[in-house]
């Protein structure tokens, strides 16, 4: 699951830099070029999505040099952000104990991961779900109290099989 998620987010490029405000993405040829571009965008008030998991900055505790220079730190941060969004969506879902509630929460978490809004990125959500192409069960690792904790993420079922409606505003 993780490899397909990363491929759909950055095409597997650890130096990928995307400006979500202008919908432009760049694949710099070097780490220094990627860091310089990210810093320039941030200084000019842009948000930037960086590295393998396209972690959105600015975000407290994260910096461009680390997100572009350490694929492990980037994936760890991305997984923690996705797990956090999933936890929030799951706790706010009306039917949290049902498969339908979990599916809706997962789709809303993917959208929020990409855009900051649970309904802001239906195209990204569809891209990730299409990249997966089959149900899966995985665990997303999150940092909690200085130790690793696992947040269970449900299998993604095809929309037509579960009858999950499209993501709608709350």
Short mmCIF file of N, CA and C in Angstrom, two decimals:
data_model
loop_
_atom_site.label_atom_id
_atom_site.label_comp_id
_atom_site.label_asym_id
_atom_site.label_seq_id
_atom_site.Cartn_x
_atom_site.Cartn_y
_atom_site.Cartn_z
N UNK A 1 0.83 -1.19 0.00
CA UNK A 1 0.00 0.00 0.00
C UNK A 1 0.87 1.24 0.00
N UNK A 2 1.88 1.25 0.84
CA UNK A 2 2.70 2.44 1.00
C UNK A 2 3.39 2.81 -0.31
N UNK A 3 3.94 1.85 -1.01
CA UNK A 3 4.63 2.13 -2.27
C UNK A 3 3.68 2.73 -3.29
N UNK A 4 2.47 2.22 -3.36
CA UNK A 4 1.50 2.74 -4.33
C UNK A 4 1.03 4.14 -3.93
N UNK A 5 0.85 4.37 -2.63
CA UNK A 5 0.47 5.70 -2.14
C UNK A 5 1.56 6.70 -2.51
N UNK A 6 2.84 6.34 -2.27
CA UNK A 6 3.95 7.25 -2.57
C UNK A 6 4.07 7.49 -4.07
N UNK A 7 3.86 6.45 -4.85
CA UNK A 7 3.95 6.60 -6.31
C UNK A 7 2.86 7.54 -6.81
N UNK A 8 1.65 7.43 -6.23
CA UNK A 8 0.57 8.31 -6.68
C UNK A 8 0.75 9.73 -6.15
N UNK A 9 1.49 9.90 -5.05
CA UNK A 9 1.71 11.23 -4.50
C UNK A 9 2.84 11.97 -5.20
N UNK A 10 3.98 11.31 -5.41
CA UNK A 10 5.18 12.00 -5.91
C UNK A 10 5.82 11.32 -7.12
N UNK A 11 5.20 10.27 -7.59
CA UNK A 11 5.79 9.44 -8.65
C UNK A 11 7.12 8.84 -8.18
N UNK A 12 7.25 8.65 -6.87
CA UNK A 12 8.44 8.03 -6.31
C UNK A 12 9.66 8.93 -6.27
N UNK A 13 9.48 10.24 -6.40
CA UNK A 13 10.58 11.19 -6.44
C UNK A 13 10.78 11.84 -5.07
N UNK A 14 11.89 11.54 -4.42
CA UNK A 14 12.13 12.08 -3.07
C UNK A 14 12.44 13.57 -3.08
N UNK A 15 12.72 14.16 -4.25
CA UNK A 15 12.96 15.60 -4.33
C UNK A 15 11.79 16.36 -4.97
N UNK A 16 10.66 15.70 -5.11
CA UNK A 16 9.50 16.35 -5.73
C UNK A 16 9.05 17.55 -4.90
N UNK A 17 8.75 18.65 -5.59
CA UNK A 17 8.25 19.87 -4.96
C UNK A 17 6.99 20.28 -5.73
N UNK A 18 5.89 20.42 -4.98
CA UNK A 18 4.62 20.81 -5.61
C UNK A 18 4.07 22.02 -4.89
N UNK A 19 3.57 22.96 -5.66
CA UNK A 19 2.90 24.14 -5.12
C UNK A 19 1.40 23.91 -5.28
N UNK A 20 0.71 23.50 -4.21
CA UNK A 20 -0.72 23.18 -4.36
C UNK A 20 -1.57 24.40 -4.68
N UNK A 21 -1.08 25.59 -4.36
CA UNK A 21 -1.85 26.79 -4.64
C UNK A 21 -1.92 27.08 -6.14
N UNK A 22 -0.87 26.74 -6.88
CA UNK A 22 -0.87 26.96 -8.33
C UNK A 22 -0.96 25.66 -9.12
N UNK A 23 -1.05 24.54 -8.40
CA UNK A 23 -1.13 23.21 -9.03
C UNK A 23 0.06 22.91 -9.93
N UNK A 24 1.23 23.42 -9.56
CA UNK A 24 2.42 23.11 -10.35
C UNK A 24 3.33 22.20 -9.55
N UNK A 25 3.92 21.26 -10.25
CA UNK A 25 4.86 20.34 -9.62
C UNK A 25 6.18 20.35 -10.38
N UNK A 26 7.26 20.23 -9.64
CA UNK A 26 8.59 20.26 -10.23
C UNK A 26 9.37 19.07 -9.69
N UNK A 27 10.20 18.50 -10.52
CA UNK A 27 11.07 17.41 -10.11
C UNK A 27 12.51 17.88 -10.31
N UNK A 28 13.05 18.63 -9.34
CA UNK A 28 14.42 19.15 -9.47
C UNK A 28 15.43 18.02 -9.67
N UNK A 29 16.55 18.36 -10.29
CA UNK A 29 17.56 17.35 -10.60
C UNK A 29 18.52 17.10 -9.45
N UNK A 30 18.43 17.91 -8.38
CA UNK A 30 19.34 17.71 -7.25
C UNK A 30 18.67 18.12 -5.95
N UNK A 31 19.21 17.60 -4.86
CA UNK A 31 18.72 17.97 -3.52
C UNK A 31 18.87 19.47 -3.28
N UNK A 32 20.04 20.09 -3.53
CA UNK A 32 20.16 21.53 -3.29
C UNK A 32 19.14 22.35 -4.10
N UNK A 33 18.87 21.96 -5.33
CA UNK A 33 17.90 22.68 -6.16
C UNK A 33 16.49 22.53 -5.58
N UNK A 34 16.16 21.36 -5.09
CA UNK A 34 14.85 21.13 -4.49
C UNK A 34 14.67 21.96 -3.23
N UNK A 35 15.68 21.99 -2.36
CA UNK A 35 15.61 22.77 -1.12
C UNK A 35 15.50 24.25 -1.44
N UNK A 36 16.29 24.73 -2.39
CA UNK A 36 16.24 26.15 -2.76
C UNK A 36 14.86 26.53 -3.29
N UNK A 37 14.28 25.70 -4.14
CA UNK A 37 12.95 25.97 -4.68
C UNK A 37 11.91 25.99 -3.56
N UNK A 38 11.97 25.01 -2.67
CA UNK A 38 11.01 24.95 -1.56
C UNK A 38 11.13 26.18 -0.68
N UNK A 39 12.35 26.58 -0.32
CA UNK A 39 12.55 27.76 0.51
C UNK A 39 12.02 29.01 -0.18
N UNK A 40 12.28 29.13 -1.48
CA UNK A 40 11.81 30.30 -2.23
C UNK A 40 10.28 30.38 -2.20
N UNK A 41 9.63 29.26 -2.43
CA UNK A 41 8.16 29.24 -2.40
C UNK A 41 7.63 29.59 -1.01
N UNK A 42 8.23 29.01 0.02
CA UNK A 42 7.78 29.28 1.39
C UNK A 42 7.98 30.76 1.77
N UNK A 43 9.13 31.33 1.39
CA UNK A 43 9.41 32.74 1.69
C UNK A 43 8.38 33.66 1.04
N UNK A 44 7.88 33.25 -0.12
CA UNK A 44 6.88 34.05 -0.83
C UNK A 44 5.44 33.69 -0.44
N UNK A 45 5.29 32.99 0.67
CA UNK A 45 3.96 32.73 1.22
C UNK A 45 3.21 31.55 0.63
N UNK A 46 3.88 30.74 -0.16
CA UNK A 46 3.22 29.57 -0.74
C UNK A 46 3.28 28.39 0.23
N UNK A 47 2.33 27.49 0.07
CA UNK A 47 2.43 26.19 0.71
C UNK A 47 3.19 25.31 -0.26
N UNK A 48 3.91 24.32 0.25
CA UNK A 48 4.62 23.38 -0.63
C UNK A 48 4.42 21.96 -0.14
N UNK A 49 4.26 21.05 -1.08
CA UNK A 49 4.18 19.63 -0.78
C UNK A 49 5.50 19.03 -1.22
N UNK A 50 6.16 18.33 -0.29
CA UNK A 50 7.54 17.92 -0.52
C UNK A 50 7.79 16.43 -0.40
N UNK A 51 8.70 15.96 -1.24
CA UNK A 51 9.25 14.61 -1.11
C UNK A 51 8.32 13.50 -1.51
N UNK A 52 8.71 12.29 -1.11
CA UNK A 52 7.98 11.08 -1.49
C UNK A 52 6.51 11.14 -1.13
N UNK A 53 6.21 11.54 0.11
CA UNK A 53 4.81 11.52 0.55
C UNK A 53 4.14 12.88 0.40
N UNK A 54 4.84 13.83 -0.21
CA UNK A 54 4.28 15.16 -0.47
C UNK A 54 3.72 15.80 0.79
N UNK A 55 4.54 15.82 1.85
CA UNK A 55 4.16 16.44 3.11
C UNK A 55 3.99 17.94 2.88
N UNK A 56 2.86 18.46 3.32
CA UNK A 56 2.52 19.86 3.10
C UNK A 56 3.17 20.74 4.16
N UNK A 57 3.94 21.74 3.72
CA UNK A 57 4.55 22.72 4.61
C UNK A 57 3.96 24.09 4.27
N UNK A 58 3.93 25.04 5.17
CA UNK A 58 4.50 24.93 6.50
C UNK A 58 3.66 24.04 7.42
N UNK A 59 4.34 23.31 8.26
CA UNK A 59 3.74 22.46 9.29
C UNK A 59 4.69 22.46 10.47
N UNK A 60 4.16 22.69 11.63
CA UNK A 60 4.98 22.80 12.84
C UNK A 60 5.90 21.60 13.01
N UNK A 61 7.18 21.89 13.25
CA UNK A 61 8.15 20.84 13.52
C UNK A 61 8.79 20.21 12.31
N UNK A 62 8.37 20.61 11.11
CA UNK A 62 8.94 20.04 9.90
C UNK A 62 9.61 21.13 9.08
N UNK A 63 10.70 20.76 8.40
CA UNK A 63 11.39 21.73 7.55
C UNK A 63 11.69 21.11 6.19
N UNK A 64 11.88 21.98 5.22
CA UNK A 64 12.07 21.55 3.84
C UNK A 64 13.33 20.69 3.67
N UNK A 65 14.42 21.09 4.31
CA UNK A 65 15.68 20.35 4.14
C UNK A 65 15.53 18.90 4.60
N UNK A 66 14.86 18.68 5.72
CA UNK A 66 14.67 17.32 6.22
C UNK A 66 13.67 16.55 5.35
N UNK A 67 12.56 17.18 4.98
CA UNK A 67 11.53 16.49 4.20
C UNK A 67 12.04 16.09 2.82
N UNK A 68 13.00 16.85 2.27
CA UNK A 68 13.57 16.52 0.96
C UNK A 68 14.83 15.67 1.06
N UNK A 69 15.54 15.76 2.19
CA UNK A 69 16.82 15.07 2.34
C UNK A 69 16.76 13.71 2.98
N UNK A 70 15.66 13.42 3.67
CA UNK A 70 15.54 12.14 4.36
C UNK A 70 14.24 11.45 3.95
N UNK A 71 14.29 10.53 2.99
CA UNK A 71 13.07 9.83 2.60
C UNK A 71 12.38 9.14 3.78
N UNK A 72 13.15 8.61 4.72
CA UNK A 72 12.53 7.95 5.87
C UNK A 72 11.76 8.95 6.73
N UNK A 73 12.35 10.10 7.00
CA UNK A 73 11.67 11.13 7.79
C UNK A 73 10.43 11.63 7.04
N UNK A 74 10.53 11.75 5.73
CA UNK A 74 9.41 12.22 4.92
C UNK A 74 8.25 11.23 4.99
N UNK A 75 8.53 9.96 4.79
CA UNK A 75 7.47 8.95 4.83
C UNK A 75 6.88 8.84 6.23
N UNK A 76 7.73 8.90 7.26
CA UNK A 76 7.25 8.85 8.64
C UNK A 76 6.31 10.03 8.92
N UNK A 77 6.71 11.23 8.49
CA UNK A 77 5.87 12.41 8.69
C UNK A 77 4.57 12.28 7.91
N UNK A 78 4.65 11.84 6.66
CA UNK A 78 3.45 11.67 5.86
C UNK A 78 2.49 10.65 6.46
N UNK A 79 3.03 9.55 6.94
CA UNK A 79 2.19 8.52 7.56
C UNK A 79 1.54 9.04 8.83
N UNK A 80 2.29 9.82 9.62
CA UNK A 80 1.73 10.39 10.85
C UNK A 80 0.60 11.36 10.53
N UNK A 81 0.78 12.18 9.50
CA UNK A 81 -0.25 13.14 9.11
C UNK A 81 -1.49 12.39 8.61
N UNK A 82 -1.30 11.39 7.76
CA UNK A 82 -2.44 10.62 7.25
C UNK A 82 -3.17 9.90 8.38
N UNK A 83 -2.43 9.30 9.29
CA UNK A 83 -3.05 8.61 10.43
C UNK A 83 -3.82 9.59 11.30
N UNK A 84 -3.29 10.79 11.49
CA UNK A 84 -3.98 11.81 12.27
C UNK A 84 -5.29 12.21 11.59
N UNK A 85 -5.24 12.47 10.29
CA UNK A 85 -6.48 12.81 9.57
C UNK A 85 -7.48 11.67 9.63
N UNK A 86 -7.01 10.43 9.49
CA UNK A 86 -7.92 9.29 9.55
C UNK A 86 -8.57 9.20 10.94
N UNK A 87 -7.77 9.36 11.98
CA UNK A 87 -8.32 9.32 13.34
C UNK A 87 -9.37 10.38 13.57
N UNK A 88 -9.10 11.59 13.08
CA UNK A 88 -10.08 12.68 13.23
C UNK A 88 -11.36 12.37 12.47
N UNK A 89 -11.21 11.91 11.24
CA UNK A 89 -12.39 11.61 10.43
C UNK A 89 -13.18 10.44 11.00
N UNK A 90 -12.48 9.44 11.50
CA UNK A 90 -13.15 8.29 12.08
C UNK A 90 -13.93 8.69 13.32
N UNK A 91 -13.35 9.55 14.14
CA UNK A 91 -14.05 9.96 15.36
C UNK A 91 -15.24 10.86 15.06
N UNK A 92 -15.23 11.51 13.91
CA UNK A 92 -16.35 12.38 13.58
C UNK A 92 -17.38 11.70 12.68
N UNK A 93 -17.07 10.50 12.19
CA UNK A 93 -18.01 9.79 11.31
C UNK A 93 -19.19 9.30 12.12
N UNK A 94 -20.35 9.36 11.53
CA UNK A 94 -21.57 8.95 12.23
C UNK A 94 -21.59 7.46 12.51
N UNK A 95 -21.04 6.68 11.60
CA UNK A 95 -21.11 5.22 11.74
C UNK A 95 -19.70 4.64 11.87
N UNK A 96 -18.97 5.06 12.90
CA UNK A 96 -17.57 4.69 13.02
C UNK A 96 -17.35 3.20 13.16
N UNK A 97 -18.30 2.48 13.70
CA UNK A 97 -18.08 1.06 13.91
C UNK A 97 -18.45 0.22 12.68
N UNK A 98 -18.95 0.86 11.65
CA UNK A 98 -19.34 0.12 10.46
C UNK A 98 -18.26 0.24 9.37
N UNK A 99 -18.28 -0.71 8.47
CA UNK A 99 -17.35 -0.65 7.35
C UNK A 99 -17.61 0.60 6.51
N UNK A 100 -18.86 0.95 6.33
CA UNK A 100 -19.21 2.13 5.55
C UNK A 100 -18.61 3.39 6.20
N UNK A 101 -18.74 3.51 7.52
CA UNK A 101 -18.16 4.66 8.24
C UNK A 101 -16.66 4.72 8.10
N UNK A 102 -16.01 3.56 8.16
CA UNK A 102 -14.55 3.51 8.01
C UNK A 102 -14.13 3.89 6.60
N UNK A 103 -14.88 3.43 5.59
CA UNK A 103 -14.57 3.76 4.21
C UNK A 103 -14.71 5.27 3.95
N UNK A 104 -15.77 5.85 4.46
CA UNK A 104 -15.97 7.29 4.30
C UNK A 104 -14.85 8.05 5.00
N UNK A 105 -14.52 7.63 6.23
CA UNK A 105 -13.44 8.29 6.98
C UNK A 105 -12.12 8.20 6.24
N UNK A 106 -11.82 7.04 5.64
CA UNK A 106 -10.57 6.87 4.92
C UNK A 106 -10.51 7.77 3.70
N UNK A 107 -11.58 7.84 2.95
CA UNK A 107 -11.60 8.70 1.77
C UNK A 107 -11.48 10.18 2.16
N UNK A 108 -12.15 10.57 3.22
CA UNK A 108 -12.06 11.96 3.69
C UNK A 108 -10.65 12.26 4.21
N UNK A 109 -10.01 11.28 4.84
CA UNK A 109 -8.64 11.47 5.34
C UNK A 109 -7.67 11.65 4.18
N UNK A 110 -7.82 10.86 3.12
CA UNK A 110 -6.96 11.02 1.95
C UNK A 110 -7.13 12.41 1.33
N UNK A 111 -8.37 12.85 1.25
CA UNK A 111 -8.63 14.19 0.70
C UNK A 111 -8.00 15.26 1.58
N UNK A 112 -8.17 15.14 2.89
CA UNK A 112 -7.60 16.12 3.82
C UNK A 112 -6.07 16.09 3.78
N UNK A 113 -5.50 14.92 3.61
CA UNK A 113 -4.04 14.80 3.52
C UNK A 113 -3.51 15.64 2.37
N UNK A 114 -4.20 15.61 1.25
CA UNK A 114 -3.73 16.31 0.07
C UNK A 114 -4.06 17.80 0.08
N UNK A 115 -5.21 18.17 0.63
CA UNK A 115 -5.66 19.55 0.49
C UNK A 115 -5.85 20.30 1.82
N UNK A 116 -5.88 19.56 2.92
CA UNK A 116 -6.21 20.19 4.20
C UNK A 116 -7.70 20.16 4.49
N UNK A 117 -8.50 19.75 3.52
CA UNK A 117 -9.96 19.70 3.67
C UNK A 117 -10.45 18.29 3.35
N UNK A 118 -11.37 17.75 4.16
CA UNK A 118 -11.87 16.40 3.89
C UNK A 118 -12.66 16.29 2.59
N UNK A 119 -13.00 17.41 1.99
CA UNK A 119 -13.73 17.37 0.72
C UNK A 119 -12.99 18.14 -0.37
N UNK A 120 -11.76 18.54 -0.12
CA UNK A 120 -11.04 19.42 -1.02
C UNK A 120 -10.27 18.77 -2.14
N UNK A 121 -10.10 17.46 -2.14
CA UNK A 121 -9.27 16.83 -3.17
C UNK A 121 -9.86 15.51 -3.65
N UNK A 122 -11.05 15.55 -4.23
CA UNK A 122 -11.62 14.28 -4.71
C UNK A 122 -10.79 13.63 -5.81
N UNK A 123 -10.10 14.44 -6.63
CA UNK A 123 -9.27 13.87 -7.69
C UNK A 123 -8.08 13.10 -7.10
N UNK A 124 -7.46 13.66 -6.05
CA UNK A 124 -6.33 12.98 -5.41
C UNK A 124 -6.81 11.67 -4.79
N UNK A 125 -7.94 11.71 -4.10
CA UNK A 125 -8.48 10.51 -3.48
C UNK A 125 -8.71 9.43 -4.54
N UNK A 126 -9.30 9.82 -5.66
CA UNK A 126 -9.54 8.86 -6.74
C UNK A 126 -8.22 8.34 -7.30
N UNK A 127 -7.22 9.20 -7.43
CA UNK A 127 -5.91 8.80 -7.94
C UNK A 127 -5.28 7.74 -7.04
N UNK A 128 -5.32 7.97 -5.72
CA UNK A 128 -4.74 7.00 -4.78
C UNK A 128 -5.52 5.69 -4.83
N UNK A 129 -6.84 5.78 -4.79
CA UNK A 129 -7.66 4.56 -4.81
C UNK A 129 -7.44 3.78 -6.10
N UNK A 130 -7.33 4.48 -7.22
CA UNK A 130 -7.07 3.79 -8.50
C UNK A 130 -5.70 3.15 -8.51
N UNK A 131 -4.72 3.80 -7.89
CA UNK A 131 -3.36 3.24 -7.84
C UNK A 131 -3.34 1.95 -7.03
N UNK A 132 -4.19 1.86 -6.05
CA UNK A 132 -4.21 0.66 -5.21
C UNK A 132 -4.86 -0.51 -5.93
N UNK A 133 -5.90 -0.27 -6.70
CA UNK A 133 -6.56 -1.23 -7.57
C UNK A 133 -7.12 -2.47 -6.89
N UNK A 134 -6.82 -2.70 -5.64
CA UNK A 134 -7.38 -3.86 -4.97
C UNK A 134 -7.46 -3.57 -3.49
N UNK A 135 -8.36 -4.25 -2.77
CA UNK A 135 -8.45 -4.03 -1.33
C UNK A 135 -7.12 -4.37 -0.65
N UNK A 136 -6.86 -3.70 0.43
CA UNK A 136 -5.64 -3.97 1.19
C UNK A 136 -5.90 -3.71 2.66
N UNK A 137 -5.05 -4.27 3.48
CA UNK A 137 -5.07 -3.97 4.89
C UNK A 137 -3.66 -3.53 5.24
N UNK A 138 -3.54 -2.44 5.93
CA UNK A 138 -2.22 -1.92 6.25
C UNK A 138 -2.26 -1.25 7.60
N UNK A 139 -1.10 -0.91 8.08
CA UNK A 139 -0.97 -0.11 9.28
C UNK A 139 -0.12 1.09 8.92
N UNK A 140 -0.56 2.25 9.38
CA UNK A 140 0.20 3.47 9.16
C UNK A 140 0.87 3.79 10.48
N UNK A 141 2.17 4.01 10.42
CA UNK A 141 2.92 4.26 11.63
C UNK A 141 2.86 5.73 11.98
N UNK A 142 2.59 6.01 13.25
CA UNK A 142 2.51 7.39 13.70
C UNK A 142 3.43 7.56 14.90
N UNK A 143 3.89 8.76 15.12
CA UNK A 143 4.71 9.07 16.28
C UNK A 143 3.76 9.51 17.40
N UNK A 144 3.85 8.85 18.53
CA UNK A 144 3.00 9.20 19.66
C UNK A 144 3.82 9.09 20.94
N UNK A 145 3.93 10.17 21.66
CA UNK A 145 4.65 10.19 22.93
C UNK A 145 6.07 9.65 22.81
N UNK A 146 6.74 9.95 21.70
CA UNK A 146 8.12 9.53 21.53
C UNK A 146 8.32 8.07 21.18
N UNK A 147 7.26 7.34 20.97
CA UNK A 147 7.41 5.94 20.59
C UNK A 147 6.52 5.68 19.38
N UNK A 148 6.79 4.63 18.66
CA UNK A 148 5.98 4.31 17.49
C UNK A 148 4.70 3.61 17.92
N UNK A 149 3.61 4.03 17.34
CA UNK A 149 2.32 3.40 17.59
C UNK A 149 1.70 3.11 16.23
N UNK A 150 0.87 2.11 16.15
CA UNK A 150 0.25 1.77 14.88
C UNK A 150 -1.22 2.16 14.92
N UNK A 151 -1.66 2.80 13.87
CA UNK A 151 -3.06 3.14 13.70
C UNK A 151 -3.59 2.26 12.59
N UNK A 152 -4.56 1.44 12.90
CA UNK A 152 -5.10 0.53 11.89
C UNK A 152 -5.88 1.31 10.87
N UNK A 153 -5.64 1.04 9.61
CA UNK A 153 -6.36 1.65 8.51
C UNK A 153 -7.10 0.53 7.81
N UNK A 154 -8.39 0.72 7.52
CA UNK A 154 -9.17 -0.38 6.95
C UNK A 154 -8.81 -0.68 5.51
N UNK A 155 -9.26 -1.84 5.06
CA UNK A 155 -9.15 -2.17 3.64
C UNK A 155 -9.95 -1.15 2.86
N UNK A 156 -9.46 -0.82 1.67
CA UNK A 156 -10.23 0.05 0.78
C UNK A 156 -11.04 -0.86 -0.11
N UNK A 157 -12.34 -0.71 -0.05
CA UNK A 157 -13.22 -1.49 -0.90
C UNK A 157 -13.64 -0.61 -2.08
N UNK A 158 -13.83 -1.19 -3.25
CA UNK A 158 -14.30 -0.40 -4.38
C UNK A 158 -15.62 0.28 -4.03
N UNK A 159 -15.80 1.52 -4.46
CA UNK A 159 -17.02 2.26 -4.14
C UNK A 159 -18.26 1.50 -4.58
N UNK A 160 -18.23 0.94 -5.77
CA UNK A 160 -19.44 0.26 -6.25
C UNK A 160 -19.77 -0.97 -5.42
N UNK A 161 -18.77 -1.59 -4.79
CA UNK A 161 -19.02 -2.79 -3.99
C UNK A 161 -19.60 -2.46 -2.62
N UNK A 162 -19.25 -1.29 -2.05
CA UNK A 162 -19.72 -0.96 -0.72
C UNK A 162 -20.90 -0.03 -0.74
N UNK A 163 -21.14 0.60 -1.87
CA UNK A 163 -22.21 1.58 -1.93
C UNK A 163 -21.84 2.87 -1.23
N UNK A 164 -20.55 3.13 -1.03
CA UNK A 164 -20.11 4.36 -0.37
C UNK A 164 -20.44 5.51 -1.29
N UNK A 165 -21.16 6.50 -0.77
CA UNK A 165 -21.48 7.66 -1.62
C UNK A 165 -20.25 8.54 -1.79
N UNK A 166 -20.25 9.41 -2.81
CA UNK A 166 -19.14 10.35 -2.96
C UNK A 166 -19.02 11.21 -1.71
N UNK A 167 -17.80 11.70 -1.44
CA UNK A 167 -17.57 12.54 -0.27
C UNK A 167 -18.39 13.81 -0.41
N UNK A 168 -19.17 14.10 0.61
CA UNK A 168 -20.01 15.29 0.62
C UNK A 168 -19.64 16.16 1.82
N UNK A 169 -19.89 17.48 1.72
CA UNK A 169 -19.61 18.35 2.88
C UNK A 169 -20.43 17.90 4.08
N UNK A 170 -19.90 18.10 5.30
CA UNK A 170 -20.67 17.70 6.50
C UNK A 170 -21.90 18.53 6.67
#
